[in-house]
Amino acid sequence: MQLWKGRFKKELDEKTNDFNSSISFDSRMYKEDIDGSIAHATMLAAQGIISADDLAQIVRGLNEIKSEIESGALLIDPNAEDIHTFVEGELTARIGQAGKRLHTARSRNDQVALDIRLYLKKECDAVYAQLTELIGVICNKAQKYSGTVMPGYTHLQRAQPITFGHHLMAYAEMLLRDKQRLADAKARMNYSPLGSCALAGTTYNTDRKAVADALGFDGVCENSLDGVSDRDFCLELAAALSILMVHLSRFSEEIILWCSWEFKFVELDDAFSTGSSIMPQKKNPDITELVRGKSGRVFGDLMTLLTVMKGLPLAYNKDMQEDKEAIFDAFDTVKMCLTAFIPMLDTMTAIPENMRKAAAGGFINATDCADYLVSKGVPFRDAYKATGELVALCIDKGLTLEELPIEEYKKICESFDEGVYQAINLDNCVNNRTSSGGPAPQNVLKQIERVRGLNK
Ligand code: ARG
């Protein structure tokens, strides 16, 4: 069934119909399509463009269709051109004349633009809620491990002492920004394109604001050409989701490293790990690898959308039908990743002994050793050089800085005294890093409190 029969003498070629149709991926918007149509028809009646009786029939018919689709009693026809065509055709088959009046002062161009916005608003809320949950899980875990010393890395080389709690909270900060980005994009998307019609508005006395209010929008798109041509919200959301996937992918990469025998900083719950078909000893972090891998899909979706949009003249072009698969896939993928990632992280346990062993082995207290000399009045550059020589000496002797006798310290710089051992004690190194944003446990606990307050 097509809505544009009048000027055509032939049916659309069957294979072309399949090519042209979007029903296989836009039928998921049936509810938004129906809600939009009810708001539109209500406005038409209020403005005297259709009768109250027509409106009553339209609303009853559309509600019936909605509940029958939901119950499974009505199957969406896979040969329909799109969900808009299907719903209107079904309505007209049920109520006749009144159904044919629904599309007054409307085009599928503003209809589809409306439906996507309504649908994506809900998707934003769903991802937002998952992120809130994930940040909550991170805060609980960070609290548990706020005093667990581990090496912090740069260049994947042991660098300075931090705590596992501090490391985890870095991700909470990223994810809070992801929530903000989604909320910002949603707020910019929250304007109704309906009433833009095909591109040039209409001569009917419509009330666009009433429709926008009924559907929970903050206002209307102020230019009818822009209303039907704009897909910025798809681009913004795909970009926000891509950045979110960068964060999940980096987190996953770290968990993969931490699970390896080379690190063994964490243990994943058996319920969130998989085995090998041949190697009986294997316990693999598949969820994190899949999250890392699926980030590629979401970046691809963003590229698809940018490429589809970049050369389009105003206003609607059929190319824009390609927007839905990409942005739906991005949301589906992100939601699926989060669904697996959240309980995996929640059940992950740290192995503090191994973290501490690694922290003790890599001279990560060398900066603290140099800072100790600075506290004795030695300029930082000289203190840095002396500590470098000490590290070289330790490597030669197979000792840690803690194990090196004080005489050796004094040989390299006479400002050293026994106090240095306190200064390079790992717990002290962490506890003394009280600078704002630093890893001292009391700071991290404060940060957790702050994040919990923001994570609404
Ligand atoms: N299925 C179309 C889409 O998703 C709906 C809009 C069709 N408009 C048109 N003039 N052909 O973009």
Coordinates of C-alpha atoms and ligand atoms in Angstrom, one line a residue:
M1 CA 0.0 0.0 0.0
Q2 CA 1.3 3.4 -0.9
L3 CA 0.0 6.8 0.1
W4 CA 1.0 8.4 -3.2
K5 CA -1.1 6.5 -5.7
G6 CA -2.9 9.3 -7.7
R7 CA -0.4 10.2 -10.4
F8 CA 1.0 6.7 -10.9
K9 CA -0.3 4.2 -13.5
K10 CA 1.7 1.2 -12.3
E11 CA 2.4 -0.6 -9.1
L12 CA 6.0 -0.1 -7.7
D13 CA 8.3 -2.8 -8.9
E14 CA 8.5 -5.5 -6.2
K15 CA 12.2 -5.5 -5.6
T16 CA 12.2 -1.7 -5.7
N17 CA 9.5 -1.7 -3.1
D18 CA 11.8 -3.7 -0.8
F19 CA 14.6 -1.3 -1.5
N20 CA 12.4 1.7 -0.9
S21 CA 10.7 0.4 2.2
S22 CA 11.8 1.3 5.8
I23 CA 9.2 -0.7 7.6
S24 CA 11.8 -3.3 8.7
F25 CA 13.5 -0.8 10.9
D26 CA 11.0 2.0 11.5
S27 CA 8.2 -0.2 12.8
R28 CA 9.7 0.2 16.3
M29 CA 8.4 3.8 16.2
Y30 CA 4.7 2.7 16.0
K31 CA 3.9 4.1 19.4
E32 CA 5.5 7.5 18.7
D33 CA 3.8 7.6 15.3
I34 CA 0.4 7.0 16.9
D35 CA 1.0 9.4 19.8
G36 CA 2.0 12.1 17.3
S37 CA -1.1 11.4 15.1
I38 CA -3.4 11.7 18.1
A39 CA -1.8 15.0 19.1
H40 CA -2.1 16.2 15.5
A41 CA -5.7 15.2 15.1
T42 CA -6.6 16.8 18.4
M43 CA -5.1 20.1 17.2
L44 CA -6.9 19.8 13.9
A45 CA -10.2 19.4 15.7
A46 CA -9.5 22.2 18.1
Q47 CA -8.8 24.5 15.2
G48 CA -12.0 23.5 13.4
I49 CA -10.1 21.8 10.6
I50 CA -11.7 18.4 11.2
S51 CA -14.9 17.7 13.1
A52 CA -15.2 16.5 16.7
D53 CA -16.8 13.3 15.4
D54 CA -13.9 12.6 13.0
L55 CA -11.5 13.2 15.9
A56 CA -13.3 10.7 18.2
Q57 CA -13.1 8.1 15.5
I58 CA -9.5 8.7 14.7
V59 CA -8.5 8.6 18.4
R60 CA -10.5 5.4 19.0
G61 CA -9.0 3.8 15.9
L62 CA -5.4 4.7 16.6
N63 CA -5.7 3.5 20.2
E64 CA -7.1 0.2 19.0
I65 CA -4.3 -0.2 16.6
K66 CA -1.7 0.6 19.3
S67 CA -3.1 -1.9 21.7
E68 CA -3.5 -4.6 19.0
I69 CA 0.1 -4.1 18.0
E70 CA 1.2 -4.4 21.6
S71 CA -0.9 -7.5 22.2
G72 CA 0.3 -9.1 19.0
A73 CA -3.2 -9.3 17.6
L74 CA -2.2 -6.9 14.8
L75 CA 0.9 -7.8 12.8
I76 CA 2.8 -5.0 11.1
D77 CA 2.8 -5.6 7.3
P78 CA 6.4 -6.1 6.2
N79 CA 5.4 -4.9 2.7
A80 CA 4.2 -1.5 3.8
E81 CA 6.4 1.4 2.7
D82 CA 7.0 2.6 6.3
I83 CA 5.3 2.7 9.7
H84 CA 3.5 6.0 8.9
T85 CA 1.9 4.4 5.8
F86 CA 1.0 1.3 7.7
V87 CA -0.7 3.1 10.6
E88 CA -2.7 5.5 8.3
G89 CA -3.7 2.6 6.0
E90 CA -4.8 0.5 8.9
L91 CA -6.8 3.4 10.4
T92 CA -8.5 4.1 7.1
A93 CA -9.4 0.4 6.6
R94 CA -11.0 0.5 10.0
I95 CA -12.8 3.9 10.1
G96 CA -13.1 5.0 6.5
Q97 CA -13.5 8.7 5.6
A98 CA -12.3 10.1 9.0
G99 CA -9.0 8.2 8.6
K100 CA -8.4 9.9 5.3
R101 CA -8.6 13.3 7.1
L102 CA -5.8 12.6 9.5
H103 CA -3.0 13.6 7.1
T104 CA -4.4 17.1 6.6
A105 CA -1.8 19.8 7.2
R106 CA 0.9 17.2 7.7
S107 CA 3.6 15.4 5.6
R108 CA 5.5 12.3 6.2
N109 CA 8.5 14.6 6.3
D110 CA 7.5 16.4 9.5
Q111 CA 5.9 13.2 10.7
V112 CA 9.1 11.1 10.6
A113 CA 11.1 14.0 12.0
L114 CA 8.7 14.1 14.9
D115 CA 8.6 10.3 15.5
I116 CA 12.4 10.0 15.6
R117 CA 12.6 12.8 18.2
L118 CA 9.9 11.2 20.3
Y119 CA 11.6 7.9 20.1
L120 CA 15.1 9.1 20.8
K121 CA 14.0 11.1 23.8
K122 CA 13.0 7.8 25.4
E123 CA 16.3 6.2 24.4
C124 CA 18.2 9.0 26.0
D125 CA 16.4 8.5 29.2
A126 CA 17.1 4.7 29.1
V127 CA 20.9 5.2 28.6
Y128 CA 20.9 8.0 31.2
A129 CA 19.3 5.7 33.8
Q130 CA 21.9 3.0 33.0
L131 CA 24.7 5.4 33.4
T132 CA 23.3 6.5 36.7
E133 CA 23.3 2.9 37.8
L134 CA 26.9 2.3 36.5
I135 CA 28.2 5.4 38.3
G136 CA 26.5 4.2 41.5
V137 CA 28.3 0.8 41.2
I138 CA 31.6 2.6 40.6
C139 CA 31.1 4.8 43.7
N140 CA 30.4 1.7 45.9
K141 CA 33.4 -0.1 44.6
A142 CA 35.6 3.0 44.9
Q143 CA 34.5 3.4 48.5
K144 CA 35.4 -0.3 49.3
Y145 CA 38.9 0.2 47.8
S146 CA 39.6 3.8 48.8
G147 CA 42.6 2.7 50.8
T148 CA 43.9 0.0 48.4
V149 CA 47.3 1.1 47.1
M150 CA 48.1 0.3 43.5
P151 CA 50.6 1.7 41.0
G152 CA 49.3 4.5 38.8
Y153 CA 50.7 4.3 35.2
T154 CA 51.9 6.6 32.5
H155 CA 53.0 5.0 29.2
L156 CA 51.8 1.8 30.9
Q157 CA 55.0 2.1 33.1
R158 CA 54.6 2.2 36.9
A159 CA 54.6 5.9 37.7
Q160 CA 53.2 7.0 41.1
P161 CA 51.2 5.4 43.9
I162 CA 47.4 5.8 43.8
T163 CA 44.5 3.8 45.1
F164 CA 42.2 1.5 43.3
G165 CA 39.3 3.7 44.5
H166 CA 40.9 6.8 43.0
H167 CA 41.5 5.0 39.7
L168 CA 37.9 3.9 39.5
M169 CA 36.5 7.3 40.3
A170 CA 38.3 8.7 37.2
Y171 CA 35.7 6.7 35.2
A172 CA 32.8 8.1 37.3
E173 CA 33.9 11.6 36.2
M174 CA 33.9 10.6 32.5
L175 CA 30.5 9.0 32.8
L176 CA 29.1 12.0 34.5
R177 CA 30.1 14.1 31.5
D178 CA 28.5 11.5 29.3
K179 CA 25.3 12.0 31.1
Q180 CA 25.6 15.7 30.7
R181 CA 26.2 15.4 27.0
L182 CA 23.1 13.2 26.5
A183 CA 21.0 15.6 28.6
D184 CA 22.3 18.6 26.6
A185 CA 21.6 16.9 23.2
K186 CA 18.2 15.8 24.4
A187 CA 17.4 19.4 25.4
R188 CA 18.4 20.7 22.0
M189 CA 16.3 18.0 20.3
N190 CA 13.3 18.8 22.4
Y191 CA 11.5 21.0 19.8
S192 CA 8.6 19.8 17.6
P193 CA 9.0 19.8 13.8
L194 CA 5.4 18.9 13.3
G195 CA 3.6 21.5 11.3
S196 CA 6.6 22.2 9.1
C197 CA 4.7 19.9 6.7
A198 CA 6.5 18.9 3.6
L199 CA 8.9 21.8 3.8
A200 CA 6.9 25.0 3.4
G201 CA 4.4 24.9 6.3
T202 CA 0.7 25.1 5.4
T203 CA -2.2 27.4 4.6
Y204 CA -4.4 25.8 7.3
N205 CA -4.7 27.7 10.6
T206 CA -2.7 25.1 12.6
D207 CA -1.6 25.5 16.2
R208 CA 1.9 24.0 16.3
K209 CA 2.5 25.0 19.9
A210 CA -0.5 23.1 21.1
V211 CA 0.9 19.9 19.5
A212 CA 4.3 20.5 20.9
D213 CA 2.9 21.0 24.4
A214 CA 0.8 17.9 24.2
L215 CA 3.8 15.8 23.2
G216 CA 6.1 17.3 25.9
F217 CA 8.3 19.5 23.7
D218 CA 9.8 22.8 24.9
G219 CA 8.7 24.5 21.7
V220 CA 8.5 24.2 17.9
C221 CA 11.2 24.2 15.3
E222 CA 11.1 27.8 14.1
N223 CA 11.9 27.3 10.4
S224 CA 9.8 24.8 8.4
L225 CA 12.7 23.9 6.1
D226 CA 15.0 23.3 9.1
G227 CA 12.2 21.4 10.9
V228 CA 12.2 18.7 8.2
S229 CA 15.9 18.8 7.2
D230 CA 17.5 18.8 10.6
R231 CA 19.2 15.7 11.9
D232 CA 21.7 17.4 14.1
F233 CA 20.2 15.6 17.1
C234 CA 21.1 12.2 15.5
L235 CA 24.7 13.5 15.0
E236 CA 25.0 14.9 18.5
L237 CA 23.6 11.8 20.1
A238 CA 25.8 9.5 18.0
A239 CA 28.8 11.6 19.0
A240 CA 27.8 11.5 22.7
L241 CA 27.3 7.8 22.5
S242 CA 30.7 7.4 20.7
I243 CA 32.5 9.3 23.4
L244 CA 30.7 7.1 26.0
M245 CA 31.9 4.0 24.1
V246 CA 35.5 5.4 24.2
H247 CA 35.2 5.5 28.0
L248 CA 33.7 2.0 28.2
S249 CA 36.3 0.7 25.8
R250 CA 39.2 2.2 27.8
F251 CA 37.7 0.9 31.0
S252 CA 37.3 -2.5 29.4
E253 CA 40.9 -2.5 28.1
E254 CA 42.1 -1.9 31.7
I255 CA 40.0 -4.6 33.1
I256 CA 41.4 -7.0 30.4
L257 CA 44.9 -6.1 31.5
W258 CA 44.1 -6.3 35.2
C259 CA 42.6 -9.8 34.7
S260 CA 45.8 -11.1 32.9
W261 CA 48.3 -13.2 34.9
E262 CA 50.8 -10.5 34.2
F263 CA 48.8 -8.1 36.4
K264 CA 46.2 -10.2 38.3
F265 CA 44.8 -7.1 40.0
V266 CA 41.2 -8.2 39.7
E267 CA 39.1 -11.3 39.5
L268 CA 35.9 -11.4 37.4
D269 CA 32.9 -13.4 38.7
D270 CA 32.5 -16.7 36.9
A271 CA 29.0 -15.6 35.8
F272 CA 30.6 -12.8 33.7
S273 CA 33.6 -14.7 32.2
T274 CA 33.9 -17.4 29.6
G275 CA 36.1 -20.4 29.0
S276 CA 38.0 -21.8 26.1
S277 CA 36.8 -24.8 24.1
I278 CA 40.3 -26.3 24.1
M279 CA 42.4 -24.7 26.9
P280 CA 40.9 -25.9 30.2
Q281 CA 42.7 -23.3 32.3
K282 CA 41.3 -20.3 30.5
K283 CA 38.9 -17.8 32.0
N284 CA 38.4 -15.0 29.5
P285 CA 37.1 -11.5 30.0
D286 CA 34.8 -11.7 26.9
I287 CA 32.3 -9.0 28.0
T288 CA 35.0 -6.4 28.2
E289 CA 36.5 -7.5 24.8
L290 CA 33.1 -7.3 23.2
V291 CA 32.5 -3.8 24.7
R292 CA 35.8 -2.7 23.3
G293 CA 35.0 -4.2 20.0
K294 CA 31.5 -2.8 19.8
S295 CA 32.8 0.7 20.2
G296 CA 33.7 0.4 16.5
R297 CA 30.1 -0.1 15.6
V298 CA 29.0 3.0 17.3
F299 CA 31.8 5.1 15.8
G300 CA 30.7 3.6 12.4
D301 CA 27.2 4.8 13.1
L302 CA 28.4 8.3 13.7
M303 CA 30.4 8.2 10.5
T304 CA 27.4 6.9 8.6
L305 CA 25.2 9.8 9.8
L306 CA 27.8 12.5 9.1
T307 CA 28.3 11.1 5.6
V308 CA 24.6 10.8 4.8
M309 CA 23.9 14.4 5.9
K310 CA 26.9 16.3 4.6
G311 CA 25.8 16.9 1.0
L312 CA 22.1 17.1 1.2
P313 CA 20.3 20.1 -0.2
L314 CA 17.3 21.4 1.8
A315 CA 14.8 20.1 2.5
Y316 CA 13.9 16.4 2.8
N317 CA 15.8 13.8 0.7
K318 CA 15.2 10.1 0.8
D319 CA 18.8 9.7 1.9
M320 CA 17.6 10.7 5.3
Q321 CA 15.7 7.4 5.7
E322 CA 19.2 6.0 6.4
D323 CA 19.4 8.0 9.7
K324 CA 17.3 5.5 11.6
E325 CA 19.3 2.3 11.3
A326 CA 22.5 4.1 12.3
I327 CA 21.1 5.9 15.3
F328 CA 19.0 3.0 16.5
D329 CA 22.0 0.7 16.2
A330 CA 24.1 3.1 18.2
F331 CA 21.5 3.2 21.1
D332 CA 20.9 -0.6 20.9
T333 CA 24.6 -1.3 21.1
V334 CA 25.3 1.1 24.0
K335 CA 22.3 -0.3 26.0
M336 CA 23.4 -3.9 25.4
C337 CA 27.0 -3.1 26.4
L338 CA 25.9 -1.4 29.6
T339 CA 23.5 -4.2 30.5
A340 CA 26.4 -6.6 30.5
F341 CA 29.0 -4.2 31.8
I342 CA 27.2 -3.0 35.0
P343 CA 26.7 -6.4 36.7
M344 CA 30.2 -7.5 35.5
L345 CA 31.8 -4.6 37.2
D346 CA 29.5 -4.9 40.3
T347 CA 30.7 -8.5 40.9
M348 CA 34.4 -7.8 40.0
T349 CA 36.7 -8.1 43.0
A350 CA 40.2 -6.6 43.5
I351 CA 43.2 -8.5 44.7
P352 CA 44.9 -5.8 46.9
E353 CA 48.0 -7.9 47.7
N354 CA 48.9 -8.1 44.0
M355 CA 48.3 -4.4 43.5
R356 CA 50.5 -3.6 46.5
K357 CA 53.2 -6.0 45.2
A358 CA 53.2 -4.2 41.9
A359 CA 53.2 -0.8 43.7
A360 CA 56.2 -1.9 45.8
G361 CA 58.3 -3.0 42.8
G362 CA 58.5 -0.2 40.4
F363 CA 60.1 2.7 42.2
I364 CA 56.8 4.5 42.2
N365 CA 57.9 6.4 45.3
A366 CA 60.9 7.9 43.6
T367 CA 59.1 11.3 43.2
D368 CA 58.3 11.2 47.0
C369 CA 62.0 10.5 47.6
A370 CA 63.0 13.6 45.6
D371 CA 60.3 15.6 47.4
Y372 CA 61.8 14.6 50.7
L373 CA 65.1 16.1 49.7
V374 CA 63.2 19.3 48.6
S375 CA 61.7 19.4 52.1
K376 CA 65.3 19.5 53.3
G377 CA 66.1 22.5 51.2
V378 CA 67.5 20.8 48.1
P379 CA 66.3 22.4 44.8
F380 CA 63.9 20.0 43.0
R381 CA 66.2 19.6 39.9
D382 CA 69.1 18.5 42.1
A383 CA 66.8 16.3 44.2
Y384 CA 65.5 14.7 41.0
K385 CA 69.0 13.9 39.8
A386 CA 70.1 12.4 43.1
T387 CA 67.0 10.2 43.2
G388 CA 67.7 9.1 39.7
E389 CA 71.1 8.0 40.8
L390 CA 69.7 6.1 43.7
V391 CA 67.2 4.3 41.5
A392 CA 70.1 3.2 39.2
L393 CA 72.0 2.0 42.2
C394 CA 69.0 0.0 43.5
I395 CA 68.6 -1.6 40.0
D396 CA 72.3 -2.6 40.1
K397 CA 71.9 -4.1 43.6
G398 CA 68.5 -5.6 43.1
L399 CA 67.0 -3.6 45.9
T400 CA 64.0 -1.3 46.3
L401 CA 64.3 2.2 47.7
E402 CA 62.9 1.0 51.0
E403 CA 65.6 -1.7 51.2
L404 CA 68.6 0.5 50.4
P405 CA 70.7 1.4 53.6
I406 CA 70.8 5.0 54.7
E407 CA 74.6 5.1 54.1
E408 CA 74.0 4.6 50.4
Y409 CA 71.5 7.5 50.4
K410 CA 74.0 9.8 52.2
K411 CA 76.7 8.9 49.8
I412 CA 74.7 10.3 46.9
C413 CA 73.3 13.3 48.8
E414 CA 74.2 14.2 52.4
S415 CA 70.8 15.9 53.1
F416 CA 69.2 12.4 53.4
D417 CA 68.5 11.1 56.9
E418 CA 66.4 8.3 58.4
G419 CA 63.2 10.3 57.8
V420 CA 63.3 9.3 54.1
Y421 CA 61.9 5.9 54.9
Q422 CA 58.8 7.4 56.3
A423 CA 58.5 9.6 53.2
I424 CA 58.8 6.8 50.8
N425 CA 56.5 4.4 52.7
L426 CA 53.7 3.6 50.1
D427 CA 50.8 4.3 52.5
N428 CA 52.3 7.6 53.4
C429 CA 52.9 8.5 49.8
V430 CA 49.2 8.0 49.0
N431 CA 47.9 9.5 52.3
N432 CA 50.0 12.6 51.7
R433 CA 48.7 13.2 48.2
T434 CA 46.0 15.5 49.6
S435 CA 46.0 18.0 46.8
S436 CA 42.6 18.6 45.3
G437 CA 41.6 15.7 43.1
G438 CA 44.4 13.6 44.4
P439 CA 44.4 10.0 45.6
A440 CA 44.6 10.4 49.4
P441 CA 41.7 8.2 50.8
Q442 CA 40.0 11.1 52.5
N443 CA 40.0 13.0 49.2
V444 CA 38.6 10.1 47.3
L445 CA 35.8 9.6 49.9
K446 CA 34.9 13.3 49.5
Q447 CA 34.9 12.9 45.7
I448 CA 32.6 9.8 46.0
E449 CA 30.2 11.9 48.1
R450 CA 30.3 14.7 45.5
V451 CA 29.6 12.3 42.6
R452 CA 26.8 10.6 44.4
G453 CA 25.2 14.0 45.0
L454 CA 25.5 14.8 41.2
N455 CA 24.4 11.4 40.0
K456 CA 20.7 11.9 39.9
Ligands
ARG1 N1 10.2 6.4 5.5 C1 10.6 7.8 5.3 C2 11.8 8.1 6.1 O1 12.1 7.3 7.0 C3 9.5 8.7 5.7 C4 9.5 10.0 5.0 C5 9.1 9.8 3.6 N2 8.9 11.0 2.9 C6 9.0 11.1 1.6 N3 8.8 12.3 1.1 N4 9.2 10.1 0.9 O2 12.5 9.0 5.9

